[in-house]
PDB file of C-alpha atoms and ligand atoms in Angstrom:
ATOM      1  CA  MET E  20       0.175  -0.152  -0.478  1.00  0.00           C
ATOM      2  CA  ALA E  21       1.498   3.062  -0.560  1.00  0.00           C
ATOM      3  CA  VAL E  22       1.810   5.868   1.468  1.00  0.00           C
ATOM      4  CA  ALA E  23       1.253   9.113   0.279  1.00  0.00           C
ATOM      5  CA  SER E  24       3.356  12.360   2.314  1.00  0.00           C
ATOM      6  CA  LEU E  25       0.647  14.808   3.958  1.00  0.00           C
ATOM      7  CA  VAL E  26       2.916  16.889   2.284  1.00  0.00           C
ATOM      8  CA  PRO E  27       2.531  19.099  -1.084  1.00  0.00           C
ATOM      9  CA  GLN E  28       5.314  17.541  -3.637  1.00  0.00           C
ATOM     10  CA  ASP E  29       8.129  20.788  -3.579  1.00  0.00           C
ATOM     11  CA  SER E  30       7.934  20.679   0.361  1.00  0.00           C
ATOM     12  CA  LYS E  31      11.700  20.060   1.616  1.00  0.00           C
ATOM     13  CA  GLU E  32      13.479  17.878   3.125  1.00  0.00           C
ATOM     14  CA  SER E  33      12.331  19.106   6.316  1.00  0.00           C
ATOM     15  CA  ASP E  34       8.873  20.698   5.872  1.00  0.00           C
ATOM     16  CA  LEU E  35       7.817  16.124   5.400  1.00  0.00           C
ATOM     17  CA  GLN E  36       9.010  16.157   9.057  1.00  0.00           C
ATOM     18  CA  GLY E  37       6.430  14.643  11.609  1.00  0.00           C
ATOM     19  CA  TYR E  38       4.291  14.429   8.470  1.00  0.00           C
ATOM     20  CA  SER E  39       4.879  11.475   6.741  1.00  0.00           C
ATOM     21  CA  PHE E  40       2.519   7.921   7.285  1.00  0.00           C
ATOM     22  CA  ASP E  41       5.508   6.268   6.426  1.00  0.00           C
ATOM     23  CA  LEU E  42       6.776   3.540   8.497  1.00  0.00           C
ATOM     24  CA  THR E  43       9.490   2.222   7.152  1.00  0.00           C
ATOM     25  CA  GLY E  44      13.434   1.171   9.266  1.00  0.00           C
ATOM     26  CA  ARG E  45      10.739   0.886  12.790  1.00  0.00           C
ATOM     27  CA  THR E  46      10.152  -2.380  14.211  1.00  0.00           C
ATOM     28  CA  ALA E  47       7.196  -2.931  15.791  1.00  0.00           C
ATOM     29  CA  LEU E  48       5.431  -5.380  18.265  1.00  0.00           C
ATOM     30  CA  VAL E  49       1.980  -6.003  19.048  1.00  0.00           C
ATOM     31  CA  THR E  50       0.997  -8.299  21.393  1.00  0.00           C
ATOM     32  CA  GLY E  51      -1.829 -10.813  20.498  1.00  0.00           C
ATOM     33  CA  SER E  52      -1.561 -10.339  17.587  1.00  0.00           C
ATOM     34  CA  SER E  53      -1.703 -14.492  16.009  1.00  0.00           C
ATOM     35  CA  ARG E  54      -5.313 -13.456  14.408  1.00  0.00           C
ATOM     36  CA  GLY E  55      -8.691 -10.675  15.561  1.00  0.00           C
ATOM     37  CA  LEU E  56      -8.266  -6.984  15.785  1.00  0.00           C
ATOM     38  CA  GLY E  57      -4.147  -7.523  16.662  1.00  0.00           C
ATOM     39  CA  TYR E  58      -3.884  -9.182  13.009  1.00  0.00           C
ATOM     40  CA  ALA E  59      -4.775  -7.060  11.619  1.00  0.00           C
ATOM     41  CA  ILE E  60      -3.480  -4.312  13.204  1.00  0.00           C
ATOM     42  CA  ALA E  61      -0.173  -5.495  12.806  1.00  0.00           C
ATOM     43  CA  ARG E  62      -0.485  -6.410   9.096  1.00  0.00           C
ATOM     44  CA  ALA E  63      -1.059  -2.689   8.536  1.00  0.00           C
ATOM     45  CA  LEU E  64       1.814  -1.846  10.396  1.00  0.00           C
ATOM     46  CA  GLY E  65       3.493  -3.927   8.061  1.00  0.00           C
ATOM     47  CA  HIS E  66       2.180  -2.493   5.184  1.00  0.00           C
ATOM     48  CA  ALA E  67       2.992   0.908   5.827  1.00  0.00           C
ATOM     49  CA  GLY E  68       6.352  -0.226   6.325  1.00  0.00           C
ATOM     50  CA  ALA E  69       7.300  -1.761   9.451  1.00  0.00           C
ATOM     51  CA  SER E  70       9.077  -5.070   9.482  1.00  0.00           C
ATOM     52  CA  LEU E  71       7.158  -6.860  12.600  1.00  0.00           C
ATOM     53  CA  VAL E  72       7.125  -9.115  15.052  1.00  0.00           C
ATOM     54  CA  ILE E  73       3.940 -10.518  16.752  1.00  0.00           C
ATOM     55  CA  ASN E  74       3.033 -12.520  19.171  1.00  0.00           C
ATOM     56  CA  GLY E  75       0.710 -14.303  21.823  1.00  0.00           C
ATOM     57  CA  THR E  76       0.624 -17.709  24.067  1.00  0.00           C
ATOM     58  CA  SER E  77       1.046 -20.469  20.863  1.00  0.00           C
ATOM     59  CA  ALA E  78       3.867 -20.331  18.897  1.00  0.00           C
ATOM     60  CA  ALA E  79       2.638 -23.114  16.345  1.00  0.00           C
ATOM     61  CA  ARG E  80      -0.587 -20.565  16.019  1.00  0.00           C
ATOM     62  CA  LEU E  81       1.507 -17.812  15.515  1.00  0.00           C
ATOM     63  CA  GLU E  82       4.034 -19.063  13.325  1.00  0.00           C
ATOM     64  CA  GLU E  83       0.839 -20.245  10.977  1.00  0.00           C
ATOM     65  CA  SER E  84      -0.239 -15.751  11.624  1.00  0.00           C
ATOM     66  CA  ALA E  85       3.536 -15.066  11.167  1.00  0.00           C
ATOM     67  CA  THR E  86       3.719 -16.962   7.751  1.00  0.00           C
ATOM     68  CA  SER E  87       0.166 -15.847   5.802  1.00  0.00           C
ATOM     69  CA  LEU E  88       2.030 -11.921   6.867  1.00  0.00           C
ATOM     70  CA  ARG E  89       5.149 -13.100   4.711  1.00  0.00           C
ATOM     71  CA  ASP E  90       2.806 -14.555   1.719  1.00  0.00           C
ATOM     72  CA  ASP E  91       1.775 -10.810   2.112  1.00  0.00           C
ATOM     73  CA  GLY E  92       4.980 -10.472   2.807  1.00  0.00           C
ATOM     74  CA  LEU E  93       5.513  -8.638   5.394  1.00  0.00           C
ATOM     75  CA  SER E  94       8.639  -8.770   7.699  1.00  0.00           C
ATOM     76  CA  VAL E  95       7.854 -10.875  10.215  1.00  0.00           C
ATOM     77  CA  LYS E  96       9.753 -12.458  13.303  1.00  0.00           C
ATOM     78  CA  THR E  97       7.552 -13.865  16.016  1.00  0.00           C
ATOM     79  CA  ALA E  98       8.059 -13.497  20.177  1.00  0.00           C
ATOM     80  CA  ALA E  99       5.923 -16.013  21.993  1.00  0.00           C
ATOM     81  CA  PHE E 100       5.825 -15.293  25.491  1.00  0.00           C
ATOM     82  CA  ASP E 101       3.416 -14.254  28.185  1.00  0.00           C
ATOM     83  CA  VAL E 102       2.806 -11.236  29.102  1.00  0.00           C
ATOM     84  CA  THR E 103       1.450 -11.688  32.486  1.00  0.00           C
ATOM     85  CA  ASN E 104       4.177 -12.632  33.590  1.00  0.00           C
ATOM     86  CA  GLU E 105       6.710 -11.134  34.286  1.00  0.00           C
ATOM     87  CA  GLY E 106       9.436 -13.180  33.456  1.00  0.00           C
ATOM     88  CA  SER E 107       8.390 -13.850  29.756  1.00  0.00           C
ATOM     89  CA  VAL E 108       8.386 -10.671  29.127  1.00  0.00           C
ATOM     90  CA  ALA E 109      11.081 -10.126  30.481  1.00  0.00           C
ATOM     91  CA  GLY E 110      12.861 -13.129  28.560  1.00  0.00           C
ATOM     92  CA  ALA E 111      11.625 -12.510  25.745  1.00  0.00           C
ATOM     93  CA  PHE E 112      12.679  -8.359  25.098  1.00  0.00           C
ATOM     94  CA  ALA E 113      16.584 -10.188  26.124  1.00  0.00           C
ATOM     95  CA  ALA E 114      15.821 -11.856  23.447  1.00  0.00           C
ATOM     96  CA  LEU E 115      14.648  -9.313  20.940  1.00  0.00           C
ATOM     97  CA  ASP E 116      18.059  -7.726  22.444  1.00  0.00           C
ATOM     98  CA  ALA E 117      19.735 -10.797  21.542  1.00  0.00           C
ATOM     99  CA  GLY E 118      18.866 -10.839  17.994  1.00  0.00           C
ATOM    100  CA  GLY E 119      19.625  -6.739  17.989  1.00  0.00           C
ATOM    101  CA  LEU E 120      15.866  -5.668  17.246  1.00  0.00           C
ATOM    102  CA  GLU E 121      14.857  -2.335  18.895  1.00  0.00           C
ATOM    103  CA  ILE E 122      11.050  -2.304  19.156  1.00  0.00           C
ATOM    104  CA  ASP E 123      10.127   1.328  18.023  1.00  0.00           C
ATOM    105  CA  ILE E 124       6.010   1.132  18.474  1.00  0.00           C
ATOM    106  CA  LEU E 125       4.432  -1.322  21.055  1.00  0.00           C
ATOM    107  CA  VAL E 126       0.446  -1.848  20.413  1.00  0.00           C
ATOM    108  CA  ASN E 127      -0.291  -3.229  24.246  1.00  0.00           C
ATOM    109  CA  ASN E 128      -2.719  -5.406  22.490  1.00  0.00           C
ATOM    110  CA  ALA E 129      -3.834  -8.056  23.920  1.00  0.00           C
ATOM    111  CA  GLY E 130      -6.978  -8.983  26.032  1.00  0.00           C
ATOM    112  CA  ILE E 131      -9.924 -11.339  26.521  1.00  0.00           C
ATOM    113  CA  GLN E 132     -13.664 -10.962  27.862  1.00  0.00           C
ATOM    114  CA  LEU E 133     -15.456 -12.032  30.257  1.00  0.00           C
ATOM    115  CA  ARG E 134     -18.762 -12.206  30.741  1.00  0.00           C
ATOM    116  CA  LYS E 135     -20.514 -12.383  34.329  1.00  0.00           C
ATOM    117  CA  PRO E 136     -22.386 -10.544  36.615  1.00  0.00           C
ATOM    118  CA  MET E 137     -20.306  -9.093  39.050  1.00  0.00           C
ATOM    119  CA  ILE E 138     -21.620 -10.757  41.932  1.00  0.00           C
ATOM    120  CA  ASP E 139     -21.347 -14.599  40.344  1.00  0.00           C
ATOM    121  CA  LEU E 140     -17.913 -13.008  39.462  1.00  0.00           C
ATOM    122  CA  SER E 141     -14.364 -15.758  41.319  1.00  0.00           C
ATOM    123  CA  LEU E 142     -11.451 -13.574  42.248  1.00  0.00           C
ATOM    124  CA  GLU E 143      -9.592 -15.624  39.782  1.00  0.00           C
ATOM    125  CA  GLU E 144     -11.781 -14.303  37.253  1.00  0.00           C
ATOM    126  CA  TRP E 145     -11.312 -11.134  38.235  1.00  0.00           C
ATOM    127  CA  ARG E 146      -7.389 -10.852  38.186  1.00  0.00           C
ATOM    128  CA  SER E 147      -7.422 -12.623  35.396  1.00  0.00           C
ATOM    129  CA  VAL E 148      -9.569 -10.145  33.083  1.00  0.00           C
ATOM    130  CA  ILE E 149      -7.464  -7.382  34.545  1.00  0.00           C
ATOM    131  CA  ASP E 150      -4.084  -8.909  34.429  1.00  0.00           C
ATOM    132  CA  THR E 151      -5.115  -9.906  30.349  1.00  0.00           C
ATOM    133  CA  ASN E 152      -6.359  -6.170  29.657  1.00  0.00           C
ATOM    134  CA  LEU E 153      -4.255  -4.391  31.839  1.00  0.00           C
ATOM    135  CA  THR E 154      -1.023  -4.996  34.673  1.00  0.00           C
ATOM    136  CA  SER E 155       0.197  -7.222  31.055  1.00  0.00           C
ATOM    137  CA  ALA E 156       0.041  -3.326  29.081  1.00  0.00           C
ATOM    138  CA  PHE E 157       2.309  -2.034  32.432  1.00  0.00           C
ATOM    139  CA  ILE E 158       4.764  -5.196  32.473  1.00  0.00           C
ATOM    140  CA  VAL E 159       4.872  -4.957  28.316  1.00  0.00           C
ATOM    141  CA  GLY E 160       5.432  -1.446  28.201  1.00  0.00           C
ATOM    142  CA  ARG E 161       7.530  -1.435  30.999  1.00  0.00           C
ATOM    143  CA  GLU E 162       9.488  -3.221  29.566  1.00  0.00           C
ATOM    144  CA  ALA E 163       9.563  -1.646  25.527  1.00  0.00           C
ATOM    145  CA  ALA E 164      10.180   2.123  27.445  1.00  0.00           C
ATOM    146  CA  ARG E 165      13.176   1.197  28.700  1.00  0.00           C
ATOM    147  CA  ARG E 166      15.145   0.235  25.912  1.00  0.00           C
ATOM    148  CA  MET E 167      13.006   3.504  24.106  1.00  0.00           C
ATOM    149  CA  ILE E 168      13.909   6.400  27.079  1.00  0.00           C
ATOM    150  CA  PRO E 169      17.991   5.439  26.033  1.00  0.00           C
ATOM    151  CA  ARG E 170      17.232   6.095  22.258  1.00  0.00           C
ATOM    152  CA  GLY E 171      14.910   9.808  22.714  1.00  0.00           C
ATOM    153  CA  ARG E 172      12.025   8.164  20.981  1.00  0.00           C
ATOM    154  CA  GLY E 173       8.961   5.333  21.249  1.00  0.00           C
ATOM    155  CA  LYS E 174       5.045   5.280  19.715  1.00  0.00           C
ATOM    156  CA  ILE E 175       3.678   3.422  22.504  1.00  0.00           C
ATOM    157  CA  ILE E 176       0.248   1.990  21.406  1.00  0.00           C
ATOM    158  CA  ASN E 177      -2.593   1.064  24.332  1.00  0.00           C
ATOM    159  CA  ILE E 178      -6.015  -0.893  23.072  1.00  0.00           C
ATOM    160  CA  GLY E 179      -8.518   0.266  25.511  1.00  0.00           C
ATOM    161  CA  SER E 180     -12.380   0.465  24.447  1.00  0.00           C
ATOM    162  CA  LEU E 181     -15.482   1.995  24.164  1.00  0.00           C
ATOM    163  CA  MET E 182     -15.337   0.169  27.852  1.00  0.00           C
ATOM    164  CA  SER E 183     -12.107   3.030  29.013  1.00  0.00           C
ATOM    165  CA  GLY E 184     -15.387   5.056  29.301  1.00  0.00           C
ATOM    166  CA  LEU E 185     -18.824   3.416  29.662  1.00  0.00           C
ATOM    167  CA  ALA E 186     -20.075   0.538  30.767  1.00  0.00           C
ATOM    168  CA  ARG E 187     -22.778  -2.150  30.666  1.00  0.00           C
ATOM    169  CA  PRO E 188     -24.025  -4.571  33.181  1.00  0.00           C
ATOM    170  CA  THR E 189     -22.238  -7.610  32.950  1.00  0.00           C
ATOM    171  CA  ILE E 190     -18.507  -6.927  31.429  1.00  0.00           C
ATOM    172  CA  ALA E 191     -17.545  -5.224  34.594  1.00  0.00           C
ATOM    173  CA  PRO E 192     -13.294  -6.534  34.700  1.00  0.00           C
ATOM    174  CA  TYR E 193     -12.992  -5.431  32.137  1.00  0.00           C
ATOM    175  CA  THR E 194     -14.535  -2.125  31.693  1.00  0.00           C
ATOM    176  CA  ALA E 195     -12.471  -1.201  35.156  1.00  0.00           C
ATOM    177  CA  ALA E 196      -9.164  -2.865  33.175  1.00  0.00           C
ATOM    178  CA  LYS E 197     -10.159  -0.185  29.997  1.00  0.00           C
ATOM    179  CA  GLY E 198     -10.810   1.937  31.426  1.00  0.00           C
ATOM    180  CA  GLY E 199      -7.620   1.770  34.026  1.00  0.00           C
ATOM    181  CA  ILE E 200      -5.725   0.845  30.418  1.00  0.00           C
ATOM    182  CA  LYS E 201      -6.754   5.449  29.347  1.00  0.00           C
ATOM    183  CA  MET E 202      -4.943   5.983  32.747  1.00  0.00           C
ATOM    184  CA  LEU E 203      -2.070   3.524  32.145  1.00  0.00           C
ATOM    185  CA  THR E 204      -1.534   5.617  28.808  1.00  0.00           C
ATOM    186  CA  GLN E 205      -1.650   9.033  30.713  1.00  0.00           C
ATOM    187  CA  ALA E 206       0.060   7.754  33.182  1.00  0.00           C
ATOM    188  CA  MET E 207       2.987   6.918  30.366  1.00  0.00           C
ATOM    189  CA  THR E 208       2.873  10.361  28.922  1.00  0.00           C
ATOM    190  CA  ALA E 209       3.505  12.190  32.748  1.00  0.00           C
ATOM    191  CA  GLU E 210       6.442  10.130  32.862  1.00  0.00           C
ATOM    192  CA  TRP E 211       8.045   8.960  29.521  1.00  0.00           C
ATOM    193  CA  ALA E 212       6.752  11.475  26.577  1.00  0.00           C
ATOM    194  CA  GLU E 213       9.629  14.157  27.512  1.00  0.00           C
ATOM    195  CA  HIS E 214      12.241  10.966  26.051  1.00  0.00           C
ATOM    196  CA  GLY E 215      10.393  11.603  23.605  1.00  0.00           C
ATOM    197  CA  ILE E 216       7.865   8.630  23.954  1.00  0.00           C
ATOM    198  CA  GLN E 217       4.639   8.886  22.694  1.00  0.00           C
ATOM    199  CA  ALA E 218       1.741   6.508  24.261  1.00  0.00           C
ATOM    200  CA  ASN E 219      -2.023   6.954  22.547  1.00  0.00           C
ATOM    201  CA  ALA E 220      -4.687   4.504  23.324  1.00  0.00           C
ATOM    202  CA  ILE E 221      -7.503   3.515  20.513  1.00  0.00           C
ATOM    203  CA  GLY E 222     -10.966   2.788  21.524  1.00  0.00           C
ATOM    204  CA  PRO E 223     -13.295   0.832  19.618  1.00  0.00           C
ATOM    205  CA  GLY E 224     -16.149   0.230  19.571  1.00  0.00           C
ATOM    206  CA  TYR E 225     -18.360  -2.856  18.484  1.00  0.00           C
ATOM    207  CA  MET E 226     -16.557  -4.588  15.906  1.00  0.00           C
ATOM    208  CA  LEU E 227     -16.787  -7.452  14.242  1.00  0.00           C
ATOM    209  CA  THR E 228     -14.258  -9.515  16.174  1.00  0.00           C
ATOM    210  CA  ASP E 229     -14.326 -12.778  17.165  1.00  0.00           C
ATOM    211  CA  MET E 230     -14.323 -12.301  20.718  1.00  0.00           C
ATOM    212  CA  ASN E 231     -18.010 -10.451  19.381  1.00  0.00           C
ATOM    213  CA  GLN E 232     -18.584 -13.870  18.454  1.00  0.00           C
ATOM    214  CA  ALA E 233     -21.747 -13.554  21.291  1.00  0.00           C
ATOM    215  CA  LEU E 234     -23.246 -10.819  20.474  1.00  0.00           C
ATOM    216  CA  THR E 235     -22.977 -10.359  16.603  1.00  0.00           C
ATOM    217  CA  SER E 236     -24.438 -13.605  16.792  1.00  0.00           C
ATOM    218  CA  ASN E 237     -27.416 -12.212  19.366  1.00  0.00           C
ATOM    219  CA  PRO E 238     -30.352 -10.847  17.514  1.00  0.00           C
ATOM    220  CA  GLN E 239     -31.189  -8.539  20.275  1.00  0.00           C
ATOM    221  CA  PHE E 240     -27.890  -6.957  20.758  1.00  0.00           C
ATOM    222  CA  ASP E 241     -27.324  -6.751  17.139  1.00  0.00           C
ATOM    223  CA  ALA E 242     -30.064  -4.879  17.166  1.00  0.00           C
ATOM    224  CA  TRP E 243     -29.270  -3.023  20.268  1.00  0.00           C
ATOM    225  CA  VAL E 244     -25.832  -2.089  19.131  1.00  0.00           C
ATOM    226  CA  LYS E 245     -27.702  -0.877  15.268  1.00  0.00           C
ATOM    227  CA  ALA E 246     -30.377   1.728  17.000  1.00  0.00           C
ATOM    228  CA  ARG E 247     -27.592   2.320  19.685  1.00  0.00           C
ATOM    229  CA  THR E 248     -24.395   3.818  17.354  1.00  0.00           C
ATOM    230  CA  PRO E 249     -25.362   6.558  14.786  1.00  0.00           C
ATOM    231  CA  SER E 250     -24.058   5.066  12.367  1.00  0.00           C
ATOM    232  CA  ARG E 251     -26.228   1.816  12.514  1.00  0.00           C
ATOM    233  CA  ARG E 252     -23.756  -0.768  12.191  1.00  0.00           C
ATOM    234  CA  TRP E 253     -21.034  -2.340  14.089  1.00  0.00           C
ATOM    235  CA  GLY E 254     -17.429  -1.946  13.171  1.00  0.00           C
ATOM    236  CA  LYS E 255     -14.728  -3.633  10.697  1.00  0.00           C
ATOM    237  CA  PRO E 256     -11.591  -4.856  12.274  1.00  0.00           C
ATOM    238  CA  GLU E 257      -9.982  -3.174   9.352  1.00  0.00           C
ATOM    239  CA  GLU E 258     -12.099   0.613  10.533  1.00  0.00           C
ATOM    240  CA  LEU E 259      -9.283   0.318  13.078  1.00  0.00           C
ATOM    241  CA  VAL E 260      -6.012   0.089  11.690  1.00  0.00           C
ATOM    242  CA  GLY E 261      -5.604   3.932  10.416  1.00  0.00           C
ATOM    243  CA  THR E 262      -5.813   5.012  13.453  1.00  0.00           C
ATOM    244  CA  ALA E 263      -3.486   2.642  14.717  1.00  0.00           C
ATOM    245  CA  ILE E 264      -1.352   3.960  11.458  1.00  0.00           C
ATOM    246  CA  PHE E 265      -0.925   7.249  12.342  1.00  0.00           C
ATOM    247  CA  LEU E 266      -0.465   6.955  16.465  1.00  0.00           C
ATOM    248  CA  ALA E 267       3.203   4.827  15.285  1.00  0.00           C
ATOM    249  CA  SER E 268       4.051   6.984  13.046  1.00  0.00           C
ATOM    250  CA  SER E 269       5.578  10.825  12.716  1.00  0.00           C
ATOM    251  CA  ALA E 270       2.412  12.298  11.424  1.00  0.00           C
ATOM    252  CA  SER E 271       1.492  11.888  15.472  1.00  0.00           C
ATOM    253  CA  ASP E 272       5.297  13.087  16.906  1.00  0.00           C
ATOM    254  CA  TYR E 273       2.865  15.778  18.805  1.00  0.00           C
ATOM    255  CA  VAL E 274       0.720  13.842  20.266  1.00  0.00           C
ATOM    256  CA  ASN E 275       0.020  11.828  23.248  1.00  0.00           C
ATOM    257  CA  GLY E 276      -1.736  11.162  25.986  1.00  0.00           C
ATOM    258  CA  GLN E 277      -4.358  10.741  24.252  1.00  0.00           C
ATOM    259  CA  ILE E 278      -7.723   8.085  23.465  1.00  0.00           C
ATOM    260  CA  ILE E 279      -8.852   8.033  19.838  1.00  0.00           C
ATOM    261  CA  TYR E 280     -12.478   6.023  20.332  1.00  0.00           C
ATOM    262  CA  VAL E 281     -13.141   4.729  16.615  1.00  0.00           C
ATOM    263  CA  ASP E 282     -16.713   3.367  17.061  1.00  0.00           C
ATOM    264  CA  GLY E 283     -19.755   4.532  14.873  1.00  0.00           C
ATOM    265  CA  GLY E 284     -19.914   7.972  16.999  1.00  0.00           C
ATOM    266  CA  MET E 285     -21.287   5.817  19.974  1.00  0.00           C
ATOM    267  CA  SER E 286     -19.048   7.282  22.620  1.00  0.00           C
ATOM    268  CA  ALA E 287     -20.615  10.952  21.257  1.00  0.00           C
ATOM    269  CA  VAL E 288     -24.319  10.555  21.606  1.00  0.00           C
ATOM    270  CA  ILE E 289     -26.856   9.209  24.572  1.00  0.00           C
TER     271      ILE E 289
HETATM  272  C1  GCO C 318     -19.351  -6.042  24.896  1.00  0.00           C
HETATM  273  C2  GCO C 318     -18.181  -5.864  24.236  1.00  0.00           C
HETATM  274  C3  GCO C 318     -17.903  -5.039  24.188  1.00  0.00           C
HETATM  275  C4  GCO C 318     -16.590  -4.522  23.047  1.00  0.00           C
HETATM  276  C5  GCO C 318     -16.681  -3.735  22.212  1.00  0.00           C
HETATM  277  C6  GCO C 318     -15.366  -2.472  23.097  1.00  0.00           C
HETATM  278  O1  GCO C 318     -19.197  -6.963  25.685  1.00  0.00           O
HETATM  279  O2  GCO C 318     -19.647  -5.143  25.440  1.00  0.00           O
HETATM  280  O3  GCO C 318     -16.939  -7.209  23.997  1.00  0.00           O
HETATM  281  O4  GCO C 318     -16.356  -4.803  25.439  1.00  0.00           O
HETATM  282  O5  GCO C 318     -15.069  -4.844  23.219  1.00  0.00           O
HETATM  283  O6  GCO C 318     -15.474  -3.828  21.252  1.00  0.00           O
HETATM  284  O7  GCO C 318     -14.537  -2.068  23.358  1.00  0.00           O
HETATM  285 CA1   CA C 319     -12.829  -3.762  22.609  1.00  0.00          CA
END
């Protein structure tokens, strides 16, 4: 996909700084990217020029996804590690260091959903959602930032949710975690922006993803989403990737601590 510069062709090279969506020469690590939104985001960052490191817990599934991305002509490495386990994350980053791989762009995408009324929720269930959806972004973000700070630049994109700002029944731990993702993003800005790092979040709305299978196949829920969303439809995963490319590129060098909702307008209206 040709990435056009936004500045008229007669501009001087120096004018182009901060105007390009081109990720050539950058390496992007996307957690939870063997399928779903993570895969779609990784693929798009690759087509915008980035070399990819994709992540999941299953090495076998990762290899399958890497093969299909390589079939697209993309440069892909795999890193199977558990984003909730700091030893596993530290080991993965040590391996990347040893391989001479510098992560310029981190997308904290890994996450799970668990739908159950809070009074029926076990503490273990609560903790597993918080660990996978929120603590993981701290653990992986901390390892990445430890290496981005000395380099004086880096891009961190945390995948939040419509639930970073709104709630509905039966998804309390996911909602709390995604609200935490919004504020963790702002905390990253508070500590890391002065080191040339831009940390921002994307808040997907109701997207047609595997995670939402149970919802899209529920006629009542499907009708509710279409009535509640100004765009009157579910979002497509590929409709998220432009925002990811923007936040991964020099075009967003002065954007920091923000969450961009990609939700068909749902969070803007009652
Ligand atoms: C749910 C869904 C939402 C979606 C939506 C918002 O049960 O309400 O899982 O939380 O994830 O994409 O992010
Ligand atoms: Ca979501």
